[in-house]
Amino acid sequence: MYKRYIFIGLIILIALIGFIKKDFIINELPSLILGSQNFNEKPIKIVLKNPATNLSPYNIEHDNLIRTSNVYEGLVAFDGGQKIIPSLAYSWKNTDKLTWEFKLRREVVFHDNHKFDASSVKKSFENAQKQGNSKIKNLLSTIKEIKVKNPSLIQITTKKIDPILPKKLTQFYIGRSGNIGTGPYKIQKWEKDKKLSLVAFKNYWSKLPKYKNVDFIVIKDQKKQKIDFDKGLIDIIAKINLQMIDRLKQNQSSMRPGFEVGFLMFNVSDPIFSKKSIREFIFNNLRPIPMEDAIDDLAPHASQFAAPDVDGFSHDIPMPNFERIPEINNILRVGTKKITLNYSPNIKKIIPLIKNQLINFGFNIKKNPLDSNK
């Protein structure tokens, strides 16, 4: 028997994170699911609320990435502590300030047993530029070109100095047409909006995963998720809400921090926000948004743009005091300052909370949801 867990987090990486073990120890994650030559024949069933929209390696929206991170691999990867480790490339270096060289593994094959080499990387880069969504195109935007030096060596030239290029490349997945990757699992069957079935790839270049079959199942009703979980019909529920956490038994849930930090940004070219006094007024008077109520998720207040475990995070930066400055109210007159509130549709639930505060400050608000694909 194994203990069933409900997970809260951004990404489930079956190949890197072991989440099925009776004596679950967070520091031993990499060793829990890798390294077995004898597959556990019982499929592991993972439930998510949202379906995948695309299984392409070049579409890295969150709900797709949860699944495809098990199918595709990049040149490099993150370990459990956000340290960059080798993946399809076993070493890399800067040859000058704009040039990187990556030495590639020679033992890797794709799920169709086509050999992986430097031309595979170059072709995937070209496909990502043409077929990828805005997120992957943005990640690769500093790359000028990728040259094949020999079958096991590529050279990446950037348009400008980009010291964090290896971090960006953790999400640049190498694939072939037909959703074929090099990862520990290959796609067996996809019933869109219902279920994605993966099966372990026996010719995987690294240690084989512990479980032979993995099913990602879509159940939108969280009450049904909990019922099926209690009946033993599913093993893991990803991204549960706060109410479900309270109903779980001890040790049935585990959390890991995400890397997203939400913030308001001023357009300082606007005559209103070009005034430092106005920006200071909003900064000091805008109440922290009760995110838990708005998005039904855990969202602690942040003291800075970088999240914990992300480069640039500092434990020495204190939380803002949010001291009110009532005398600045003389600057604003109710409804006379017209501004546009641009926002991504995925945070639309919190927009009324922000809008109402800005209205109380004297702003006339026009909401403008942005197209997340642009």
mmCIF file of N, CA and C in Angstrom, residues 244-353:
data_model
loop_
_atom_site.group_PDB
_atom_site.id
_atom_site.type_symbol
_atom_site.label_atom_id
_atom_site.label_comp_id
_atom_site.label_asym_id
_atom_site.label_seq_id
_atom_site.Cartn_x
_atom_site.Cartn_y
_atom_site.Cartn_z
ATOM 1 N N MET A 244 -10.862 22.282 1.187
ATOM 2 C CA MET A 244 -10.512 20.868 1.154
ATOM 3 C C MET A 244 -9.341 20.564 2.084
ATOM 4 N N ILE A 245 -8.423 21.506 2.210
ATOM 5 C CA ILE A 245 -7.290 21.300 3.108
ATOM 6 C C ILE A 245 -7.781 21.032 4.520
ATOM 7 N N ASP A 246 -8.790 21.801 4.950
ATOM 8 C CA ASP A 246 -9.313 21.665 6.308
ATOM 9 C C ASP A 246 -9.969 20.302 6.541
ATOM 10 N N ARG A 247 -10.433 19.667 5.460
ATOM 11 C CA ARG A 247 -11.140 18.389 5.615
ATOM 12 C C ARG A 247 -10.213 17.174 5.477
ATOM 13 N N LEU A 248 -8.963 17.423 5.189
ATOM 14 C CA LEU A 248 -8.037 16.311 4.991
ATOM 15 C C LEU A 248 -7.485 15.787 6.302
ATOM 16 N N LYS A 249 -7.114 14.541 6.283
ATOM 17 C CA LYS A 249 -6.457 13.959 7.436
ATOM 18 C C LYS A 249 -5.020 14.453 7.500
ATOM 19 N N GLN A 250 -4.429 14.321 8.650
ATOM 20 C CA GLN A 250 -3.050 14.760 8.818
ATOM 21 C C GLN A 250 -2.128 13.990 7.865
ATOM 22 N N ASN A 251 -1.193 14.700 7.280
ATOM 23 C CA ASN A 251 -0.195 14.128 6.366
ATOM 24 C C ASN A 251 -0.763 13.728 5.003
ATOM 25 N N GLN A 252 -1.984 14.145 4.698
ATOM 26 C CA GLN A 252 -2.536 13.845 3.379
ATOM 27 C C GLN A 252 -2.261 14.963 2.382
ATOM 28 N N SER A 253 -1.768 16.070 2.842
ATOM 29 C CA SER A 253 -1.491 17.170 1.923
ATOM 30 C C SER A 253 -0.050 17.629 2.070
ATOM 31 N N SER A 254 0.460 18.179 1.004
ATOM 32 C CA SER A 254 1.807 18.726 1.011
ATOM 33 C C SER A 254 1.818 19.978 0.159
ATOM 34 N N MET A 255 2.584 20.961 0.562
ATOM 35 C CA MET A 255 2.642 22.223 -0.157
ATOM 36 C C MET A 255 4.057 22.516 -0.599
ATOM 37 N N ARG A 256 4.157 23.232 -1.706
ATOM 38 C CA ARG A 256 5.447 23.752 -2.128
ATOM 39 C C ARG A 256 5.210 25.143 -2.683
ATOM 40 N N PRO A 257 6.105 26.084 -2.421
ATOM 41 C CA PRO A 257 5.868 27.468 -2.841
ATOM 42 C C PRO A 257 5.926 27.612 -4.350
ATOM 43 N N GLY A 258 5.110 28.530 -4.854
ATOM 44 C CA GLY A 258 5.166 28.880 -6.263
ATOM 45 C C GLY A 258 6.180 29.994 -6.477
ATOM 46 N N PHE A 259 6.309 30.424 -7.707
ATOM 47 C CA PHE A 259 7.312 31.434 -8.023
ATOM 48 C C PHE A 259 6.681 32.717 -8.577
ATOM 49 N N GLU A 260 5.360 32.798 -8.537
ATOM 50 C CA GLU A 260 4.678 33.974 -9.065
ATOM 51 C C GLU A 260 4.516 35.027 -7.987
ATOM 52 N N VAL A 261 4.754 36.279 -8.345
ATOM 53 C CA VAL A 261 4.501 37.405 -7.454
ATOM 54 C C VAL A 261 3.657 38.408 -8.228
ATOM 55 N N GLY A 262 2.481 38.729 -7.680
ATOM 56 C CA GLY A 262 1.606 39.699 -8.325
ATOM 57 C C GLY A 262 1.869 41.097 -7.801
ATOM 58 N N PHE A 263 1.774 42.079 -8.672
ATOM 59 C CA PHE A 263 2.003 43.458 -8.239
ATOM 60 C C PHE A 263 1.323 44.424 -9.196
ATOM 61 N N LEU A 264 1.091 45.637 -8.713
ATOM 62 C CA LEU A 264 0.570 46.728 -9.544
ATOM 63 C C LEU A 264 1.742 47.523 -10.089
ATOM 64 N N MET A 265 1.657 47.883 -11.348
ATOM 65 C CA MET A 265 2.732 48.655 -11.963
ATOM 66 C C MET A 265 2.154 49.936 -12.549
ATOM 67 N N PHE A 266 2.810 51.053 -12.259
ATOM 68 C CA PHE A 266 2.352 52.355 -12.751
ATOM 69 C C PHE A 266 2.934 52.656 -14.126
ATOM 70 N N ASN A 267 2.126 53.253 -14.975
ATOM 71 C CA ASN A 267 2.613 53.787 -16.242
ATOM 72 C C ASN A 267 3.071 55.222 -15.980
ATOM 73 N N VAL A 268 4.358 55.387 -15.746
ATOM 74 C CA VAL A 268 4.871 56.697 -15.328
ATOM 75 C C VAL A 268 4.854 57.723 -16.457
ATOM 76 N N SER A 269 4.565 57.276 -17.689
ATOM 77 C CA SER A 269 4.418 58.250 -18.780
ATOM 78 C C SER A 269 3.048 58.909 -18.759
ATOM 79 N N ASP A 270 2.113 58.335 -17.985
ATOM 80 C CA ASP A 270 0.802 58.951 -17.802
ATOM 81 C C ASP A 270 0.969 60.193 -16.916
ATOM 82 N N PRO A 271 0.366 61.320 -17.283
ATOM 83 C CA PRO A 271 0.521 62.559 -16.489
ATOM 84 C C PRO A 271 0.171 62.377 -15.013
ATOM 85 N N ILE A 272 -0.807 61.517 -14.734
ATOM 86 C CA ILE A 272 -1.197 61.303 -13.337
ATOM 87 C C ILE A 272 -0.090 60.605 -12.560
ATOM 88 N N PHE A 273 0.404 59.485 -13.114
ATOM 89 C CA PHE A 273 1.382 58.688 -12.384
ATOM 90 C C PHE A 273 2.813 59.182 -12.559
ATOM 91 N N SER A 274 2.989 60.212 -13.335
ATOM 92 C CA SER A 274 4.318 60.827 -13.404
ATOM 93 C C SER A 274 4.614 61.585 -12.107
ATOM 94 N N LYS A 275 3.563 61.871 -11.341
ATOM 95 C CA LYS A 275 3.726 62.564 -10.064
ATOM 96 C C LYS A 275 4.077 61.553 -8.965
ATOM 97 N N LYS A 276 5.230 61.721 -8.386
ATOM 98 C CA LYS A 276 5.681 60.811 -7.343
ATOM 99 C C LYS A 276 4.721 60.805 -6.157
ATOM 100 N N SER A 277 4.115 61.922 -5.863
ATOM 101 C CA SER A 277 3.206 62.012 -4.716
ATOM 102 C C SER A 277 1.989 61.108 -4.901
ATOM 103 N N ILE A 278 1.501 60.985 -6.142
ATOM 104 C CA ILE A 278 0.350 60.123 -6.415
ATOM 105 C C ILE A 278 0.751 58.659 -6.234
ATOM 106 N N ARG A 279 1.909 58.299 -6.746
ATOM 107 C CA ARG A 279 2.370 56.913 -6.624
ATOM 108 C C ARG A 279 2.595 56.553 -5.157
ATOM 109 N N GLU A 280 3.170 57.467 -4.410
ATOM 110 C CA GLU A 280 3.394 57.210 -2.983
ATOM 111 C C GLU A 280 2.081 57.068 -2.235
ATOM 112 N N PHE A 281 1.101 57.875 -2.640
ATOM 113 C CA PHE A 281 -0.199 57.800 -1.986
ATOM 114 C C PHE A 281 -0.827 56.420 -2.182
ATOM 115 N N ILE A 282 -0.812 55.924 -3.415
ATOM 116 C CA ILE A 282 -1.397 54.610 -3.690
ATOM 117 C C ILE A 282 -0.619 53.516 -2.969
ATOM 118 N N PHE A 283 0.705 53.612 -2.996
ATOM 119 C CA PHE A 283 1.534 52.605 -2.341
ATOM 120 C C PHE A 283 1.224 52.521 -0.851
ATOM 121 N N ASN A 284 1.052 53.658 -0.221
ATOM 122 C CA ASN A 284 0.862 53.686 1.223
ATOM 123 C C ASN A 284 -0.574 53.456 1.666
ATOM 124 N N ASN A 285 -1.527 53.655 0.763
ATOM 125 C CA ASN A 285 -2.926 53.543 1.156
ATOM 126 C C ASN A 285 -3.643 52.317 0.619
ATOM 127 N N LEU A 286 -3.117 51.710 -0.434
ATOM 128 C CA LEU A 286 -3.756 50.518 -0.990
ATOM 129 C C LEU A 286 -3.571 49.353 -0.025
ATOM 130 N N ARG A 287 -4.677 48.808 0.422
ATOM 131 C CA ARG A 287 -4.608 47.681 1.360
ATOM 132 C C ARG A 287 -4.178 46.416 0.637
ATOM 133 N N PRO A 288 -3.359 45.582 1.256
ATOM 134 C CA PRO A 288 -3.016 44.290 0.644
ATOM 135 C C PRO A 288 -4.287 43.499 0.316
ATOM 136 N N ILE A 289 -4.340 42.954 -0.877
ATOM 137 C CA ILE A 289 -5.530 42.243 -1.316
ATOM 138 C C ILE A 289 -5.638 40.893 -0.594
ATOM 139 N N PRO A 290 -6.817 40.580 -0.018
ATOM 140 C CA PRO A 290 -6.992 39.268 0.630
ATOM 141 C C PRO A 290 -7.089 38.174 -0.427
ATOM 142 N N MET A 291 -5.938 37.740 -0.927
ATOM 143 C CA MET A 291 -5.890 36.830 -2.056
ATOM 144 C C MET A 291 -6.552 35.484 -1.756
ATOM 145 N N GLU A 292 -6.426 35.018 -0.528
ATOM 146 C CA GLU A 292 -7.000 33.719 -0.205
ATOM 147 C C GLU A 292 -8.504 33.704 -0.492
ATOM 148 N N ASP A 293 -9.193 34.806 -0.150
ATOM 149 C CA ASP A 293 -10.630 34.876 -0.392
ATOM 150 C C ASP A 293 -10.937 35.047 -1.872
ATOM 151 N N ALA A 294 -10.071 35.757 -2.572
ATOM 152 C CA ALA A 294 -10.345 36.073 -3.966
ATOM 153 C C ALA A 294 -10.103 34.901 -4.899
ATOM 154 N N ILE A 295 -9.046 34.133 -4.663
ATOM 155 C CA ILE A 295 -8.703 33.056 -5.587
ATOM 156 C C ILE A 295 -8.785 31.675 -4.945
ATOM 157 N N ASP A 296 -9.253 31.613 -3.699
ATOM 158 C CA ASP A 296 -9.422 30.347 -2.996
ATOM 159 C C ASP A 296 -8.124 29.540 -2.999
ATOM 160 N N ASP A 297 -7.050 30.209 -2.648
ATOM 161 C CA ASP A 297 -5.747 29.570 -2.646
ATOM 162 C C ASP A 297 -4.875 30.271 -1.614
ATOM 163 N N LEU A 298 -3.779 29.641 -1.270
ATOM 164 C CA LEU A 298 -2.844 30.254 -0.334
ATOM 165 C C LEU A 298 -1.986 31.261 -1.087
ATOM 166 N N ALA A 299 -1.941 32.483 -0.598
ATOM 167 C CA ALA A 299 -1.170 33.524 -1.275
ATOM 168 C C ALA A 299 -0.680 34.529 -0.237
ATOM 169 N N PRO A 300 0.442 34.257 0.394
ATOM 170 C CA PRO A 300 0.972 35.191 1.397
ATOM 171 C C PRO A 300 1.431 36.490 0.759
ATOM 172 N N HIS A 301 1.440 37.553 1.550
ATOM 173 C CA HIS A 301 1.887 38.839 1.053
ATOM 174 C C HIS A 301 3.389 38.813 0.775
ATOM 175 N N ALA A 302 3.774 39.522 -0.244
ATOM 176 C CA ALA A 302 5.177 39.530 -0.669
ATOM 177 C C ALA A 302 5.822 40.857 -0.300
ATOM 178 N N SER A 303 7.108 40.802 0.004
ATOM 179 C CA SER A 303 7.846 42.014 0.334
ATOM 180 C C SER A 303 8.661 42.521 -0.846
ATOM 181 N N GLN A 304 8.680 41.746 -1.946
ATOM 182 C CA GLN A 304 9.544 42.089 -3.079
ATOM 183 C C GLN A 304 9.051 41.362 -4.326
ATOM 184 N N PHE A 305 9.641 41.689 -5.464
ATOM 185 C CA PHE A 305 9.230 41.083 -6.722
ATOM 186 C C PHE A 305 9.626 39.617 -6.821
ATOM 187 N N ALA A 306 10.762 39.260 -6.271
ATOM 188 C CA ALA A 306 11.249 37.884 -6.363
ATOM 189 C C ALA A 306 10.630 37.027 -5.266
ATOM 190 N N ALA A 307 10.226 35.813 -5.636
ATOM 191 C CA ALA A 307 9.694 34.859 -4.664
ATOM 192 C C ALA A 307 10.840 34.095 -4.015
ATOM 193 N N PRO A 308 10.614 33.471 -2.867
ATOM 194 C CA PRO A 308 11.656 32.660 -2.252
ATOM 195 C C PRO A 308 12.171 31.605 -3.226
ATOM 196 N N ASP A 309 13.473 31.327 -3.175
ATOM 197 C CA ASP A 309 14.158 30.367 -4.053
ATOM 198 C C ASP A 309 14.375 30.883 -5.463
ATOM 199 N N VAL A 310 14.011 32.144 -5.704
ATOM 200 C CA VAL A 310 14.257 32.756 -7.010
ATOM 201 C C VAL A 310 15.437 33.713 -6.881
ATOM 202 N N ASP A 311 16.284 33.750 -7.916
ATOM 203 C CA ASP A 311 17.435 34.651 -7.887
ATOM 204 C C ASP A 311 16.993 36.077 -7.589
ATOM 205 N N GLY A 312 17.676 36.720 -6.662
ATOM 206 C CA GLY A 312 17.353 38.090 -6.313
ATOM 207 C C GLY A 312 16.554 38.225 -5.033
ATOM 208 N N PHE A 313 15.991 37.127 -4.531
ATOM 209 C CA PHE A 313 15.219 37.204 -3.293
ATOM 210 C C PHE A 313 16.137 37.493 -2.115
ATOM 211 N N SER A 314 15.691 38.372 -1.242
ATOM 212 C CA SER A 314 16.466 38.721 -0.057
ATOM 213 C C SER A 314 15.600 38.607 1.190
ATOM 214 N N HIS A 315 16.113 37.902 2.183
ATOM 215 C CA HIS A 315 15.405 37.784 3.458
ATOM 216 C C HIS A 315 15.496 39.078 4.269
ATOM 217 N N ASP A 316 16.327 40.005 3.833
ATOM 218 C CA ASP A 316 16.545 41.238 4.586
ATOM 219 C C ASP A 316 15.553 42.349 4.228
ATOM 220 N N ILE A 317 14.739 42.130 3.203
ATOM 221 C CA ILE A 317 13.769 43.159 2.802
ATOM 222 C C ILE A 317 12.502 42.993 3.635
ATOM 223 N N PRO A 318 12.148 43.986 4.431
ATOM 224 C CA PRO A 318 10.964 43.848 5.296
ATOM 225 C C PRO A 318 9.670 44.097 4.525
ATOM 226 N N MET A 319 8.563 43.669 5.105
ATOM 227 C CA MET A 319 7.255 43.971 4.529
ATOM 228 C C MET A 319 6.994 45.467 4.645
ATOM 229 N N PRO A 320 6.310 46.081 3.657
ATOM 230 C CA PRO A 320 5.974 47.505 3.752
ATOM 231 C C PRO A 320 5.076 47.784 4.959
ATOM 232 N N ASN A 321 5.197 48.988 5.504
ATOM 233 C CA ASN A 321 4.384 49.366 6.662
ATOM 234 C C ASN A 321 2.961 49.746 6.279
ATOM 235 N N PHE A 322 2.762 50.191 5.040
ATOM 236 C CA PHE A 322 1.460 50.643 4.572
ATOM 237 C C PHE A 322 0.875 51.717 5.489
ATOM 238 N N GLU A 323 1.693 52.711 5.772
ATOM 239 C CA GLU A 323 1.228 53.822 6.597
ATOM 240 C C GLU A 323 0.390 54.763 5.745
ATOM 241 N N ARG A 324 -0.779 55.082 6.237
ATOM 242 C CA ARG A 324 -1.678 55.962 5.482
ATOM 243 C C ARG A 324 -1.158 57.400 5.497
ATOM 244 N N ILE A 325 -1.408 58.080 4.379
ATOM 245 C CA ILE A 325 -1.041 59.505 4.275
ATOM 246 C C ILE A 325 -2.308 60.266 3.873
ATOM 247 N N PRO A 326 -3.193 60.527 4.836
ATOM 248 C CA PRO A 326 -4.494 61.121 4.496
ATOM 249 C C PRO A 326 -4.397 62.502 3.861
ATOM 250 N N GLU A 327 -3.360 63.283 4.178
ATOM 251 C CA GLU A 327 -3.302 64.640 3.655
ATOM 252 C C GLU A 327 -3.143 64.675 2.138
ATOM 253 N N ILE A 328 -2.699 63.582 1.550
ATOM 254 C CA ILE A 328 -2.517 63.553 0.110
ATOM 255 C C ILE A 328 -3.853 63.522 -0.614
ATOM 256 N N ASN A 329 -4.932 63.262 0.133
ATOM 257 C CA ASN A 329 -6.263 63.233 -0.472
ATOM 258 C C ASN A 329 -6.606 64.526 -1.183
ATOM 259 N N ASN A 330 -5.982 65.608 -0.787
ATOM 260 C CA ASN A 330 -6.259 66.894 -1.422
ATOM 261 C C ASN A 330 -5.871 66.902 -2.903
ATOM 262 N N ILE A 331 -4.987 65.991 -3.285
ATOM 263 C CA ILE A 331 -4.545 65.922 -4.673
ATOM 264 C C ILE A 331 -5.634 65.349 -5.563
ATOM 265 N N LEU A 332 -6.436 64.450 -5.001
ATOM 266 C CA LEU A 332 -7.432 63.740 -5.787
ATOM 267 C C LEU A 332 -8.829 64.275 -5.526
ATOM 268 N N ARG A 333 -9.617 64.341 -6.571
ATOM 269 C CA ARG A 333 -11.024 64.704 -6.450
ATOM 270 C C ARG A 333 -11.838 63.570 -7.053
ATOM 271 N N VAL A 334 -12.880 63.165 -6.381
ATOM 272 C CA VAL A 334 -13.628 61.966 -6.741
ATOM 273 C C VAL A 334 -14.016 61.972 -8.213
ATOM 274 N N GLY A 335 -13.613 60.883 -8.900
ATOM 275 C CA GLY A 335 -14.023 60.672 -10.273
ATOM 276 C C GLY A 335 -13.353 61.541 -11.310
ATOM 277 N N THR A 336 -12.390 62.368 -10.914
ATOM 278 C CA THR A 336 -11.800 63.294 -11.884
ATOM 279 C C THR A 336 -10.542 62.732 -12.540
ATOM 280 N N LYS A 337 -9.928 61.724 -11.948
ATOM 281 C CA LYS A 337 -8.701 61.157 -12.489
ATOM 282 C C LYS A 337 -9.028 59.856 -13.224
ATOM 283 N N LYS A 338 -9.082 59.914 -14.533
ATOM 284 C CA LYS A 338 -9.440 58.742 -15.321
ATOM 285 C C LYS A 338 -8.201 57.910 -15.632
ATOM 286 N N ILE A 339 -8.253 56.640 -15.249
ATOM 287 C CA ILE A 339 -7.131 55.746 -15.523
ATOM 288 C C ILE A 339 -7.664 54.415 -16.043
ATOM 289 N N THR A 340 -6.789 53.683 -16.735
ATOM 290 C CA THR A 340 -7.137 52.358 -17.247
ATOM 291 C C THR A 340 -6.418 51.299 -16.418
ATOM 292 N N LEU A 341 -7.160 50.292 -16.010
ATOM 293 C CA LEU A 341 -6.611 49.197 -15.225
ATOM 294 C C LEU A 341 -6.448 47.992 -16.150
ATOM 295 N N ASN A 342 -5.230 47.776 -16.636
ATOM 296 C CA ASN A 342 -4.934 46.625 -17.482
ATOM 297 C C ASN A 342 -4.636 45.416 -16.614
ATOM 298 N N TYR A 343 -5.149 44.263 -17.006
ATOM 299 C CA TYR A 343 -4.909 43.069 -16.191
ATOM 300 C C TYR A 343 -5.047 41.806 -17.029
ATOM 301 N N SER A 344 -4.380 40.759 -16.568
ATOM 302 C CA SER A 344 -4.478 39.458 -17.210
ATOM 303 C C SER A 344 -5.777 38.779 -16.781
ATOM 304 N N PRO A 345 -6.469 38.097 -17.694
ATOM 305 C CA PRO A 345 -7.745 37.455 -17.344
ATOM 306 C C PRO A 345 -7.640 36.445 -16.204
ATOM 307 N N ASN A 346 -6.453 35.864 -15.998
ATOM 308 C CA ASN A 346 -6.336 34.844 -14.952
ATOM 309 C C ASN A 346 -6.378 35.419 -13.538
ATOM 310 N N ILE A 347 -6.369 36.758 -13.403
ATOM 311 C CA ILE A 347 -6.494 37.359 -12.067
ATOM 312 C C ILE A 347 -7.774 38.200 -11.967
ATOM 313 N N LYS A 348 -8.733 37.931 -12.847
ATOM 314 C CA LYS A 348 -9.943 38.768 -12.898
ATOM 315 C C LYS A 348 -10.724 38.766 -11.586
ATOM 316 N N LYS A 349 -10.590 37.718 -10.787
ATOM 317 C CA LYS A 349 -11.343 37.653 -9.529
ATOM 318 C C LYS A 349 -10.904 38.705 -8.518
ATOM 319 N N ILE A 350 -9.656 39.141 -8.605
ATOM 320 C CA ILE A 350 -9.182 40.115 -7.628
ATOM 321 C C ILE A 350 -9.320 41.549 -8.131
ATOM 322 N N ILE A 351 -9.634 41.726 -9.411
ATOM 323 C CA ILE A 351 -9.711 43.068 -9.983
ATOM 324 C C ILE A 351 -10.761 43.944 -9.290
ATOM 325 N N PRO A 352 -11.980 43.422 -8.982
ATOM 326 C CA PRO A 352 -12.954 44.272 -8.266
ATOM 327 C C PRO A 352 -12.416 44.784 -6.933
ATOM 328 N N LEU A 353 -11.603 43.994 -6.244
ATOM 329 C CA LEU A 353 -11.052 44.415 -4.956
ATOM 330 C C LEU A 353 -10.077 45.575 -5.128
#
